[in-house]
């Protein structure tokens, strides 16, 4: 469950086209009572029982039952034990029934012990030494046991799911004694005399003792199963932290409600995601994530075994946290190991840009440049599109600055939207496949600030798609890879069973819940949880996977596994520190007042080593920059 929860948070950060219908805001880090819901339908329990019963043998060879003392007299004691014992069962009713306050295990079956041709043997030792053959003709047995899950709290006040097995109710003893038969031996003769004169059936007493031992063993096994189930359910509650592109996220998920009904069991999980606010977001922060806050859909359906409901509130809180932490804030003043200058834009935009630079820089043929972003709005996830999930970042500004007379001045800004879609499905081997795709046709770049001629703006937009395609190829790297954005990972299985079928669709009053329907069946799980961490991969595992130690995902040894490293590497120039050191705010502003901050030391710091070099990462924002930026610096 932990792996599954960690993967969900990672998917949130990577992957909802306008804002939700309601614009209420959820404060950063506020706990959401019902963020994720798991429904176990009545059909789930029926399937589980069918699979369990199919795996039970029709005969249980017990063998020997240890000696039991029946009588301890002054002159002697009487012990007995049973050998060659085989119990045969024929189940005709085996149900795990969902009720309003519990699950009820019901089993009706015929029980027999051995056969006249191959009886069990009761061995007598002590006052009487003898051996008697014993068998039980088929007898009807009824067994019931209530099972309940409820919310409980430990000594620290943390919630957990208490899995409780009720008392086992059964009539095995009466059924066996009623249909018991024995061969001729001294015990039967003595028992007849004892019953006639003492009014007690010695054989029944001995059998009751033997069966009592079996009952004790069964109860011990049930208690072990109860502890194991409770421990497994404890993995549902998780808390910890992770990093998304160097932004630390704190998260927690825990059970908040458990409801029994005749339709099944509903387990509700609450959660939160939080992070510290980055300086670049201070002037842009709306104060919280979009909050739809609708009723949780009722979604029991016996056509499926299980359902999950994931609300957009938790996902959007996570996306807001990533945004609030400054993941979409970028600055770049270098292209590779070369300072970014106006001559590089001239290569891309042609003569119209060169002419503008001659007008603006009459005494210099080249000048340092800076590109920075201003993410006006947090990303928002939606479930009501053609794909399973659609993510949108609206009104993202890319600003271009140039050094004019030792001062940084804004030349132009491009505003666009980022749209990405995510689709999920099961492969034939039971592995989960997630398809990621950017929607290039929905970026809609627009010039929203311009100190240049209209011809330069036109050239900038005309070259945007070509530059974007190259940037996507550079960025997609380990995320999309050669598979075209198809991420595959294994799923857990139990006794050869796992997810065999699934269907995802939007649900809820505002289509603000993502509903997943699942059937259980034979499955390889794609090799099991963590599979898919192949050489160069970054999902699961310890070596180079999911933030591992050896150069994958968010590790310190590489940029998504690429050689050379892009996350705080050793090349590049810490432009941000230089800007702030000269009295600039270093923050994104709608109408920046600090565009005239001196830029002469930027060139000195980058070219003479005056500042600690920091390599600028080619990440999501490079999808929308007009240059092939391969470095980034977060503000």
Coordinates of C-alpha atoms in Angstrom, one line a residue:
X1 CA 0.0 0.0 0.0
X2 CA 2.9 2.4 0.7
X3 CA 4.3 1.9 -2.8
X4 CA 0.9 2.4 -4.2
X5 CA 0.4 5.7 -2.2
X6 CA 3.9 7.0 -3.2
X7 CA 3.2 6.3 -6.8
X8 CA -0.1 8.2 -6.7
X9 CA 1.7 11.3 -5.3
X10 CA 4.3 11.1 -8.1
X11 CA 1.6 10.7 -10.7
X12 CA -0.1 13.8 -9.3
X13 CA 3.0 15.8 -9.7
X14 CA 3.5 14.7 -13.3
X15 CA 0.0 14.8 -14.6
X16 CA -6.8 17.6 -14.9
X17 CA -9.0 22.5 -19.1
X18 CA -10.3 25.4 -17.2
X19 CA -10.9 25.9 -13.5
X20 CA -13.6 23.8 -11.6
X21 CA -17.1 25.0 -11.5
X22 CA -16.7 26.3 -7.9
X23 CA -13.8 28.5 -7.0
X24 CA -13.6 27.9 -3.2
X25 CA -10.1 27.6 -1.9
X26 CA -8.6 25.0 0.4
X27 CA -5.8 26.4 2.6
X28 CA -2.4 24.9 2.1
X29 CA -1.9 21.6 4.0
X30 CA -5.5 21.5 5.4
X31 CA -6.6 17.9 6.1
X32 CA -9.3 16.5 3.7
X33 CA -11.6 14.1 5.5
X34 CA -12.7 12.0 2.5
X35 CA -10.0 12.2 -0.1
X36 CA -9.9 8.6 -1.3
X37 CA -12.6 5.9 -0.9
X38 CA -12.3 2.1 -1.3
X39 CA -15.5 0.1 -1.7
X40 CA -15.4 -3.6 -1.3
X41 CA -18.6 -4.9 -2.9
X42 CA -20.6 -7.9 -1.8
X43 CA -19.4 -9.6 -5.0
X44 CA -15.8 -9.2 -3.8
X45 CA -16.5 -11.3 -0.7
X46 CA -18.4 -13.9 -2.7
X47 CA -15.5 -14.2 -5.1
X48 CA -13.0 -14.4 -2.3
X49 CA -15.0 -17.2 -0.7
X50 CA -15.3 -19.1 -4.0
X51 CA -11.5 -18.9 -4.4
X52 CA -10.8 -20.0 -0.9
X53 CA -13.2 -22.9 -1.0
X54 CA -11.8 -24.0 -4.3
X55 CA -8.4 -24.3 -2.8
X56 CA -9.5 -26.4 0.2
X57 CA -8.9 -30.1 0.1
X58 CA -11.9 -32.4 0.5
X59 CA -10.0 -34.4 3.1
X60 CA -7.9 -33.3 6.0
X61 CA -5.4 -35.9 7.3
X62 CA -5.1 -35.1 11.0
X63 CA -3.1 -38.2 11.8
X64 CA -2.7 -38.5 15.6
X65 CA -4.3 -36.6 18.4
X66 CA -2.1 -36.4 21.5
X67 CA -2.9 -38.4 24.7
X68 CA -5.7 -37.2 26.9
X69 CA -6.4 -38.3 30.5
X70 CA -10.0 -39.3 31.1
X71 CA -9.9 -40.8 34.7
X72 CA -7.3 -40.7 37.4
X73 CA -8.2 -43.3 40.0
X74 CA -6.3 -44.3 43.2
X75 CA -4.9 -47.5 41.6
X76 CA -4.6 -46.4 38.0
X77 CA -5.4 -43.7 35.4
X78 CA -6.9 -44.0 32.0
X79 CA -5.4 -42.3 29.0
X80 CA -6.5 -42.4 25.4
X81 CA -5.4 -41.0 22.1
X82 CA -6.5 -41.2 18.5
X83 CA -4.5 -42.4 15.5
X84 CA -5.1 -42.5 11.7
X85 CA -7.7 -39.7 11.9
X86 CA -9.0 -38.3 8.6
X87 CA -11.7 -35.7 8.3
X88 CA -13.7 -35.4 5.1
X89 CA -15.8 -32.4 4.2
X90 CA -18.3 -31.7 1.4
X91 CA -19.3 -28.0 1.4
X92 CA -22.6 -27.0 -0.1
X93 CA -23.0 -23.5 1.5
X94 CA -20.0 -21.2 1.9
X95 CA -20.7 -17.5 2.0
X96 CA -19.2 -14.3 3.3
X97 CA -22.3 -12.2 3.6
X98 CA -22.2 -8.3 3.9
X99 CA -24.6 -7.1 6.6
X100 CA -25.5 -3.7 8.1
X101 CA -22.9 -3.9 10.9
X102 CA -20.6 -6.8 10.0
X103 CA -19.6 -9.5 7.6
X104 CA -20.9 -13.0 8.5
X105 CA -19.1 -16.1 7.5
X106 CA -21.5 -19.0 6.9
X107 CA -20.6 -22.5 6.0
X108 CA -22.9 -25.6 5.8
X109 CA -21.2 -28.9 4.9
X110 CA -21.3 -32.6 5.5
X111 CA -18.6 -33.9 7.8
X112 CA -17.4 -37.5 8.0
X113 CA -14.5 -39.1 9.8
X114 CA -12.7 -42.0 8.1
X115 CA -14.7 -45.0 6.8
X116 CA -15.6 -48.4 8.2
X117 CA -13.0 -50.0 5.9
X118 CA -10.3 -47.6 7.2
X119 CA -11.3 -46.4 10.7
X120 CA -9.5 -44.1 13.0
X121 CA -8.2 -45.9 16.1
X122 CA -8.9 -44.9 19.7
X123 CA -6.0 -46.2 21.8
X124 CA -6.7 -46.9 25.5
X125 CA -3.8 -47.1 28.0
X126 CA -3.9 -47.4 31.7
X127 CA -6.7 -49.1 33.6
X128 CA -7.8 -50.6 30.4
X129 CA -5.5 -51.3 27.4
X130 CA -7.4 -51.7 24.1
X131 CA -7.8 -50.3 20.6
X132 CA -11.2 -49.5 19.0
X133 CA -12.0 -48.6 15.4
X134 CA -14.0 -45.4 15.0
X135 CA -15.7 -43.6 12.1
X136 CA -18.3 -40.9 11.6
X137 CA -21.0 -41.2 8.9
X138 CA -21.6 -38.0 7.0
X139 CA -23.2 -35.5 9.3
X140 CA -24.6 -32.0 8.6
X141 CA -22.5 -29.2 10.2
X142 CA -23.3 -25.5 10.5
X143 CA -20.6 -22.9 11.2
X144 CA -20.9 -19.1 11.6
X145 CA -18.4 -16.4 12.4
X146 CA -18.9 -12.6 12.4
X147 CA -16.1 -10.4 11.0
X148 CA -16.0 -6.7 11.5
X149 CA -13.7 -3.8 10.6
X150 CA -13.9 -0.6 12.5
X151 CA -11.9 2.6 13.1
X152 CA -9.8 2.5 16.2
X153 CA -7.0 4.7 17.7
X154 CA -3.6 3.8 19.1
X155 CA -2.0 5.2 22.3
X156 CA -0.8 8.2 20.3
X157 CA -4.2 8.9 19.0
X158 CA -3.5 7.8 15.4
X159 CA -6.3 6.0 13.6
X160 CA -6.0 2.5 12.3
X161 CA -8.3 -0.2 11.0
X162 CA -9.2 -2.8 13.7
X163 CA -9.9 -6.2 12.1
X164 CA -11.9 -8.3 14.5
X165 CA -13.0 -11.9 14.2
X166 CA -16.0 -12.8 16.3
X167 CA -16.6 -16.1 18.2
X168 CA -16.7 -19.2 16.0
X169 CA -20.1 -20.8 16.4
X170 CA -20.3 -24.4 15.3
X171 CA -22.0 -27.7 16.1
X172 CA -19.2 -30.0 15.1
X173 CA -19.2 -32.0 18.4
X174 CA -22.9 -32.8 18.3
X175 CA -22.9 -33.7 14.6
X176 CA -19.9 -36.1 15.0
X177 CA -21.3 -37.8 18.1
X178 CA -24.7 -38.3 16.6
X179 CA -23.3 -40.1 13.6
X180 CA -20.4 -41.8 15.3
X181 CA -19.9 -45.6 15.0
X182 CA -17.4 -47.9 16.6
X183 CA -16.2 -51.5 16.0
X184 CA -16.6 -54.1 18.7
X185 CA -14.0 -53.7 21.5
X186 CA -13.7 -53.6 25.3
X187 CA -14.4 -49.8 25.2
X188 CA -17.9 -50.3 23.8
X189 CA -18.8 -52.9 26.4
X190 CA -17.5 -50.8 29.2
X191 CA -19.3 -47.7 27.8
X192 CA -22.6 -49.6 27.7
X193 CA -22.3 -50.6 31.3
X194 CA -21.1 -47.1 32.4
X195 CA -24.1 -45.5 30.7
X196 CA -26.5 -47.9 32.3
X197 CA -25.2 -47.6 35.8
X198 CA -23.5 -44.1 35.9
X199 CA -25.5 -42.2 33.3
X200 CA -22.5 -40.9 31.4
X201 CA -21.2 -41.7 27.9
X202 CA -17.5 -42.2 28.2
X203 CA -17.0 -42.3 24.4
X204 CA -18.7 -38.9 24.0
X205 CA -16.5 -37.5 26.8
X206 CA -13.4 -38.7 25.0
X207 CA -14.5 -37.4 21.6
X208 CA -15.5 -34.1 23.1
X209 CA -12.0 -33.8 24.6
X210 CA -10.4 -34.6 21.2
X211 CA -12.7 -32.2 19.3
X212 CA -11.9 -29.5 22.0
X213 CA -8.3 -29.7 21.0
X214 CA -9.2 -29.2 17.4
X215 CA -11.3 -26.2 18.3
X216 CA -8.4 -24.7 20.2
X217 CA -6.1 -25.1 17.2
X218 CA -8.6 -23.5 14.9
X219 CA -9.1 -20.6 17.3
X220 CA -5.3 -20.1 17.5
X221 CA -5.0 -20.0 13.7
X222 CA -7.9 -17.5 13.5
X223 CA -6.1 -15.2 16.0
X224 CA -2.9 -15.4 13.9
X225 CA -4.9 -14.5 10.8
X226 CA -6.6 -11.6 12.6
X227 CA -3.2 -10.2 13.6
X228 CA -1.8 -10.6 10.1
X229 CA -4.9 -8.9 8.5
X230 CA -4.7 -6.0 11.0
X231 CA -1.0 -5.5 10.2
X232 CA -1.7 -5.5 6.5
X233 CA -4.5 -2.9 6.9
X234 CA -2.1 -0.8 8.9
X235 CA -0.1 -0.1 5.8
X236 CA -3.1 2.0 4.5
X237 CA -2.0 4.8 6.9
X238 CA 1.2 6.5 5.7
X239 CA 2.9 9.8 6.4
X240 CA 6.2 11.1 5.2
X241 CA 7.9 13.4 2.7
X242 CA 9.2 13.3 -0.8
X243 CA 10.7 15.6 -3.4
X244 CA 9.3 16.7 -6.7
X245 CA 12.0 18.5 -8.7
X246 CA 13.8 19.5 -5.5
X247 CA 10.7 20.8 -3.8
X248 CA 10.0 18.9 -0.6
X249 CA 6.4 17.7 -0.1
X250 CA 5.0 16.6 3.2
X251 CA 2.0 14.2 3.0
X252 CA -0.2 12.1 5.1
X253 CA -3.0 9.6 4.4
X254 CA -5.0 7.8 7.1
X255 CA -8.4 6.0 7.5
X256 CA -11.2 8.3 8.6
X257 CA -14.4 6.2 8.3
X258 CA -15.4 2.6 7.9
X259 CA -19.0 1.7 7.0
X260 CA -20.6 -1.7 6.9
X261 CA -23.7 -2.2 4.8
X262 CA -25.6 -5.0 3.0
X263 CA -23.8 -3.8 -0.2
X264 CA -20.3 -4.2 1.2
X265 CA -17.7 -2.2 3.1
X266 CA -16.6 1.4 2.4
X267 CA -13.3 2.6 3.7
X268 CA -12.7 6.3 3.5
X269 CA -9.2 7.8 3.7
X270 CA -8.3 11.4 4.5
X271 CA -5.1 13.1 3.6
X272 CA -3.2 16.3 3.1
X273 CA -0.2 17.5 1.1
X274 CA 1.9 20.6 2.1
X275 CA 5.1 22.4 1.2
X276 CA 6.8 25.7 2.1
X277 CA 6.1 28.7 -0.1
X278 CA 8.8 29.7 -2.5
X279 CA 9.7 33.4 -2.8
X280 CA 8.7 33.5 -6.5
X281 CA 5.1 32.6 -5.6
X282 CA 4.5 35.3 -2.9
X283 CA 2.8 37.8 -5.2
X284 CA 0.9 35.2 -7.1
X285 CA -0.4 32.8 -4.3
X286 CA -4.3 32.8 -4.2
X287 CA -4.1 31.4 -0.7
X288 CA -5.1 27.8 -1.4
X289 CA -5.9 25.1 -3.9
X290 CA -9.2 24.8 -5.8
X291 CA -11.8 23.0 -3.6
X292 CA -14.9 21.5 -5.1
X293 CA -16.0 19.9 -1.8
X294 CA -18.9 17.8 -3.1
X295 CA -20.5 14.7 -1.6
X296 CA -18.8 11.4 -2.1
X297 CA -20.6 9.3 -4.7
X298 CA -22.3 6.1 -3.6
X299 CA -20.8 3.5 -5.9
X300 CA -21.5 -0.1 -4.9
X301 CA -22.0 -2.2 -8.0
X302 CA -21.9 -6.0 -7.8
X303 CA -20.9 -6.1 -11.5
X304 CA -17.4 -5.3 -10.2
X305 CA -15.5 -6.5 -7.1
X306 CA -14.0 -3.2 -6.0
X307 CA -14.2 0.5 -6.5
X308 CA -11.9 3.4 -5.7
X309 CA -12.9 7.0 -5.7
X310 CA -10.2 9.7 -5.8
X311 CA -11.4 13.2 -5.2
X312 CA -9.8 16.1 -7.1
X313 CA -9.4 18.0 -3.8
X314 CA -6.4 16.0 -2.7
X315 CA -4.9 15.9 -6.2
X316 CA -5.3 19.7 -6.6
X317 CA -3.9 20.3 -3.2
X318 CA -0.8 18.3 -4.2
X319 CA -0.5 20.2 -7.5
X320 CA -0.9 23.4 -5.6
X321 CA 1.8 22.4 -3.2
X322 CA 4.2 21.6 -6.1
X323 CA 3.4 25.0 -7.6
X324 CA 3.6 26.8 -4.3
X325 CA 7.0 25.3 -3.7
X326 CA 8.3 27.0 -6.9
X327 CA 8.6 24.1 -9.3
X328 CA 7.3 26.2 -12.2
X329 CA 9.7 29.1 -11.4
X330 CA 12.6 29.1 -13.7
X331 CA 15.5 31.4 -14.7
X332 CA 18.1 30.7 -17.2
X333 CA 21.1 32.8 -18.5
X334 CA 23.0 30.0 -20.1
X335 CA 22.7 27.6 -23.0
X336 CA 25.0 24.7 -22.2
X337 CA 28.2 26.1 -20.9
X338 CA 27.8 29.2 -23.0
X339 CA 26.2 32.4 -21.7
X340 CA 22.8 33.1 -23.3
X341 CA 23.1 36.2 -25.5
X342 CA 21.1 38.0 -28.0
X343 CA 23.1 36.4 -30.9
X344 CA 21.6 33.0 -30.0
X345 CA 18.0 34.4 -30.5
X346 CA 19.1 35.9 -33.8
X347 CA 20.0 32.4 -35.0
X348 CA 16.5 31.3 -34.2
X349 CA 14.4 34.4 -35.1
X350 CA 16.4 35.7 -38.0
X351 CA 17.0 39.1 -39.5
X352 CA 14.0 40.9 -37.9
X353 CA 15.5 40.2 -34.4
X354 CA 18.9 41.3 -35.5
X355 CA 17.6 44.6 -36.7
X356 CA 15.8 45.2 -33.4
X357 CA 19.0 44.5 -31.5
X358 CA 20.9 46.9 -33.6
X359 CA 18.3 49.5 -32.7
X360 CA 18.4 48.7 -29.0
X361 CA 22.1 48.0 -28.8
X362 CA 23.8 50.4 -31.2
X363 CA 27.2 50.1 -29.6
X364 CA 27.2 46.3 -28.9
X365 CA 26.8 43.4 -31.3
X366 CA 25.8 41.0 -28.5
X367 CA 24.4 41.3 -25.0
X368 CA 23.6 38.8 -22.1
X369 CA 20.0 37.6 -21.9
X370 CA 17.9 36.2 -19.1
X371 CA 14.7 34.1 -19.5
X372 CA 12.4 33.7 -16.5
X373 CA 8.9 32.4 -15.9
X374 CA 5.9 33.6 -14.0
X375 CA 3.4 30.9 -13.2
X376 CA 0.2 32.9 -12.6
X377 CA -2.0 30.0 -11.6
X378 CA -1.6 26.6 -9.8
X379 CA -2.1 23.5 -12.0
X380 CA -5.6 22.0 -11.9
X381 CA -6.6 18.4 -12.5
X382 CA -9.9 17.5 -14.1
X383 CA -11.6 14.2 -14.9
X384 CA -14.3 15.2 -17.3
X385 CA -12.3 15.1 -20.5
X386 CA -11.8 12.4 -23.2
X387 CA -8.8 11.0 -21.2
X388 CA -8.9 9.6 -17.7
X389 CA -7.2 12.8 -16.3
X390 CA -6.5 16.2 -17.8
X391 CA -4.0 18.6 -16.2
X392 CA -3.9 22.3 -17.1
X393 CA -1.6 25.1 -16.2
X394 CA -3.2 28.4 -17.3
X395 CA -1.5 31.7 -18.1
X396 CA 2.1 30.8 -17.8
X397 CA 4.4 33.7 -18.7
X398 CA 7.8 33.3 -20.3
X399 CA 9.7 36.6 -20.0
X400 CA 12.8 37.6 -22.0
X401 CA 15.2 40.1 -20.4
X402 CA 18.3 41.7 -22.1
X403 CA 21.1 43.7 -20.6
X404 CA 20.8 47.3 -21.8
X405 CA 23.3 49.8 -20.6
X406 CA 24.2 47.6 -17.6
X407 CA 20.6 47.1 -16.6
X408 CA 18.2 44.2 -17.2
X409 CA 15.2 45.2 -19.2
X410 CA 12.2 43.1 -20.2
X411 CA 11.9 42.8 -23.9
X412 CA 8.9 40.6 -24.4
X413 CA 6.7 38.0 -22.7
X414 CA 4.8 35.0 -24.1
X415 CA 1.8 33.6 -22.2
X416 CA 0.5 30.1 -22.8
X417 CA -1.4 27.2 -21.3
X418 CA 0.1 23.7 -20.6
X419 CA -2.3 20.8 -21.1
X420 CA -1.3 17.2 -20.4
X421 CA -3.5 14.1 -20.5
X422 CA -3.1 10.7 -18.6
X423 CA -4.8 7.4 -19.4
X424 CA -4.5 4.2 -17.4
X425 CA -5.1 0.5 -18.1
X426 CA -4.0 -3.0 -17.5
X427 CA -1.7 -5.0 -19.7
X428 CA -2.3 -8.7 -20.5
X429 CA 0.3 -9.7 -17.9
X430 CA -1.5 -7.7 -15.2
X431 CA 0.9 -4.8 -15.1
X432 CA -0.4 -1.2 -14.9
X433 CA 0.3 1.0 -17.9
X434 CA 0.0 4.8 -17.7
X435 CA 0.1 6.8 -20.9
X436 CA 1.3 10.4 -20.6
X437 CA 0.8 12.9 -23.5
X438 CA 1.3 16.7 -23.9
X439 CA -1.4 18.4 -25.9
X440 CA 0.7 20.7 -28.1
X441 CA -2.3 22.1 -30.0
X442 CA -3.7 23.5 -26.8
X443 CA -0.7 25.6 -25.7
X444 CA -2.0 28.8 -27.5
X445 CA 1.1 31.0 -27.1
X446 CA 0.3 34.7 -27.1
X447 CA 2.6 37.8 -26.9
X448 CA 1.4 39.6 -23.8
X449 CA 4.2 42.1 -23.3
X450 CA 6.4 43.5 -26.1
X451 CA 9.0 46.2 -26.4
X452 CA 10.0 44.9 -29.8
X453 CA 8.5 45.3 -33.3
X454 CA 5.4 43.3 -34.3
X455 CA 7.6 41.4 -36.8
X456 CA 9.8 40.0 -33.9
X457 CA 6.7 38.7 -32.1
X458 CA 5.4 37.1 -35.2
X459 CA 8.8 35.3 -35.8
X460 CA 8.8 34.2 -32.2
X461 CA 5.4 32.6 -32.4
X462 CA 6.1 31.1 -35.9
X463 CA 9.2 29.3 -34.5
X464 CA 7.5 28.2 -31.3
X465 CA 6.2 24.8 -32.4
X466 CA 9.5 23.7 -33.9
X467 CA 11.5 24.7 -30.8
X468 CA 8.9 23.1 -28.6
X469 CA 9.2 19.7 -30.4
X470 CA 13.0 19.8 -29.8
X471 CA 12.5 20.8 -26.2
X472 CA 10.0 18.0 -25.5
X473 CA 12.5 15.5 -26.9
X474 CA 15.1 16.8 -24.5
X475 CA 12.9 17.0 -21.5
X476 CA 10.8 13.8 -21.9
X477 CA 13.9 11.7 -21.6
X478 CA 13.3 9.3 -18.7
X479 CA 9.6 10.2 -18.3
X480 CA 8.4 9.5 -21.8
X481 CA 11.4 7.5 -23.1
X482 CA 11.3 5.5 -26.3
X483 CA 7.9 4.1 -25.4
X484 CA 6.2 7.4 -26.3
X485 CA 5.1 8.1 -22.7
X486 CA 4.0 4.7 -21.7
X487 CA 5.0 4.0 -18.0
X488 CA 4.5 0.4 -16.9
X489 CA 4.9 -1.0 -13.4
X490 CA 4.0 -4.2 -11.6
X491 CA 1.1 -4.7 -9.2
X492 CA 0.9 -6.8 -6.0
X493 CA -0.8 -10.3 -6.2
X494 CA -1.9 -12.7 -3.5
X495 CA -2.1 -16.4 -4.1
X496 CA -2.0 -15.8 -7.8
X497 CA -4.8 -13.3 -7.7
X498 CA -4.6 -9.6 -8.7
X499 CA -6.4 -7.0 -10.8
X500 CA -7.8 -8.7 -13.9
X501 CA -9.9 -5.9 -15.3
X502 CA -10.4 -2.2 -14.6
X503 CA -12.5 0.7 -15.9
X504 CA -12.0 4.4 -15.1
X505 CA -14.6 7.2 -15.4
X506 CA -15.5 10.5 -13.9
X507 CA -18.1 10.6 -11.1
X508 CA -19.8 13.0 -8.7
X509 CA -22.0 16.0 -9.0
X510 CA -19.3 18.0 -10.7
X511 CA -17.5 15.1 -12.2
X512 CA -14.8 15.9 -9.6
X513 CA -14.2 12.3 -8.5
X514 CA -12.2 9.7 -10.5
X515 CA -13.9 6.3 -10.2
X516 CA -12.0 3.1 -10.7
X517 CA -13.9 -0.2 -11.0
X518 CA -11.9 -3.5 -10.7
X519 CA -12.4 -7.2 -11.0
X520 CA -10.1 -9.7 -9.2
X521 CA -8.8 -12.7 -11.0
X522 CA -5.8 -14.8 -11.9
X523 CA -2.9 -12.4 -12.6
X524 CA 0.8 -12.3 -12.8
X525 CA 0.8 -8.6 -11.7
X526 CA 3.3 -7.8 -14.4
X527 CA 6.0 -9.4 -12.4
X528 CA 4.8 -8.0 -9.0
X529 CA 5.1 -4.7 -7.3
X530 CA 8.2 -2.8 -8.3
X531 CA 8.6 -4.6 -11.6
X532 CA 9.4 -2.3 -14.5
X533 CA 12.6 -0.9 -13.0
X534 CA 14.7 -2.0 -15.9
X535 CA 18.1 -0.7 -16.7
X536 CA 17.8 3.1 -16.9
X537 CA 14.2 3.0 -15.5
X538 CA 13.0 5.0 -12.6
X539 CA 10.0 3.3 -11.1
X540 CA 10.5 1.2 -8.0
X541 CA 13.5 -0.6 -6.7
X542 CA 16.6 0.7 -4.9
X543 CA 19.3 1.2 -7.4
X544 CA 18.6 4.2 -9.6
X545 CA 14.9 4.0 -9.1
X546 CA 12.3 6.3 -7.6
X547 CA 14.8 8.6 -6.0
X548 CA 17.4 5.9 -5.4
X549 CA 21.0 6.5 -4.7
X550 CA 22.4 5.9 -8.1
X551 CA 21.1 8.5 -10.6
X552 CA 17.4 8.2 -11.2
X553 CA 14.3 10.4 -10.8
X554 CA 15.1 12.9 -8.1
X555 CA 18.5 11.6 -7.0
X556 CA 21.5 13.8 -6.6
X557 CA 23.5 12.0 -9.2
X558 CA 21.7 12.9 -12.3
X559 CA 18.9 14.6 -14.1
X560 CA 16.2 11.9 -14.4
X561 CA 19.0 9.4 -14.9
X562 CA 20.9 11.3 -17.5
X563 CA 24.7 11.3 -17.3
X564 CA 26.3 14.5 -16.3
X565 CA 23.6 15.6 -14.0
X566 CA 21.2 18.5 -14.2
X567 CA 19.9 18.9 -10.7
X568 CA 22.2 21.3 -8.9
X569 CA 25.2 20.1 -10.9
X570 CA 28.6 21.7 -11.2
X571 CA 28.1 23.8 -14.3
X572 CA 26.2 27.0 -14.9
X573 CA 25.8 30.2 -13.0
X574 CA 23.7 31.1 -10.0
X575 CA 21.9 34.0 -11.6
X576 CA 19.4 34.3 -8.8
X577 CA 22.0 35.1 -6.2
X578 CA 23.6 37.6 -8.4
X579 CA 20.3 39.4 -9.1
X580 CA 19.4 39.5 -5.4
X581 CA 22.8 40.6 -4.4
X582 CA 22.3 43.7 -6.5
X583 CA 19.1 44.8 -4.8
X584 CA 16.6 43.1 -7.1
X585 CA 13.7 41.3 -5.5
X586 CA 14.2 38.0 -7.4
X587 CA 10.4 37.6 -7.4
X588 CA 8.0 37.4 -10.3
X589 CA 5.7 40.5 -10.5
X590 CA 2.9 41.4 -12.8
X591 CA 4.6 44.8 -13.5
X592 CA 8.2 44.3 -12.3
X593 CA 9.7 47.5 -10.8
X594 CA 13.2 46.0 -10.7
X595 CA 13.9 45.5 -14.4
X596 CA 16.6 48.1 -14.2
X597 CA 18.8 46.3 -11.7
X598 CA 22.4 46.3 -12.7
X599 CA 23.4 43.3 -14.8
X600 CA 27.1 43.8 -15.2
X601 CA 28.1 41.4 -12.4
X602 CA 26.0 38.7 -13.9
X603 CA 28.4 38.4 -16.8
X604 CA 31.4 38.6 -14.4
X605 CA 30.0 35.9 -12.1
X606 CA 29.2 33.5 -14.9
X607 CA 32.4 33.9 -16.8
X608 CA 34.9 34.3 -13.9
X609 CA 33.5 32.0 -11.3
X610 CA 32.4 34.8 -9.0
X611 CA 29.3 32.8 -8.0
X612 CA 28.7 29.2 -7.1
X613 CA 27.8 27.4 -10.4
X614 CA 24.4 25.9 -10.5
X615 CA 23.3 24.0 -13.6
X616 CA 19.8 24.9 -14.9
X617 CA 17.6 21.8 -15.3
X618 CA 15.8 21.1 -18.5
X619 CA 12.4 20.3 -17.0
X620 CA 8.7 20.9 -17.6
X621 CA 9.0 24.6 -18.3
X622 CA 11.4 24.0 -21.2
X623 CA 8.3 22.7 -23.0
X624 CA 7.4 26.4 -23.5
X625 CA 10.6 28.3 -23.7
X626 CA 11.7 29.6 -27.0
X627 CA 15.3 28.4 -26.7
X628 CA 16.8 25.0 -26.2
X629 CA 17.6 25.6 -22.6
X630 CA 19.3 22.8 -20.9
X631 CA 19.8 24.4 -17.5
X632 CA 17.5 25.9 -14.9
X633 CA 17.6 27.8 -11.7
X634 CA 14.6 27.8 -9.3
X635 CA 13.8 31.1 -7.6

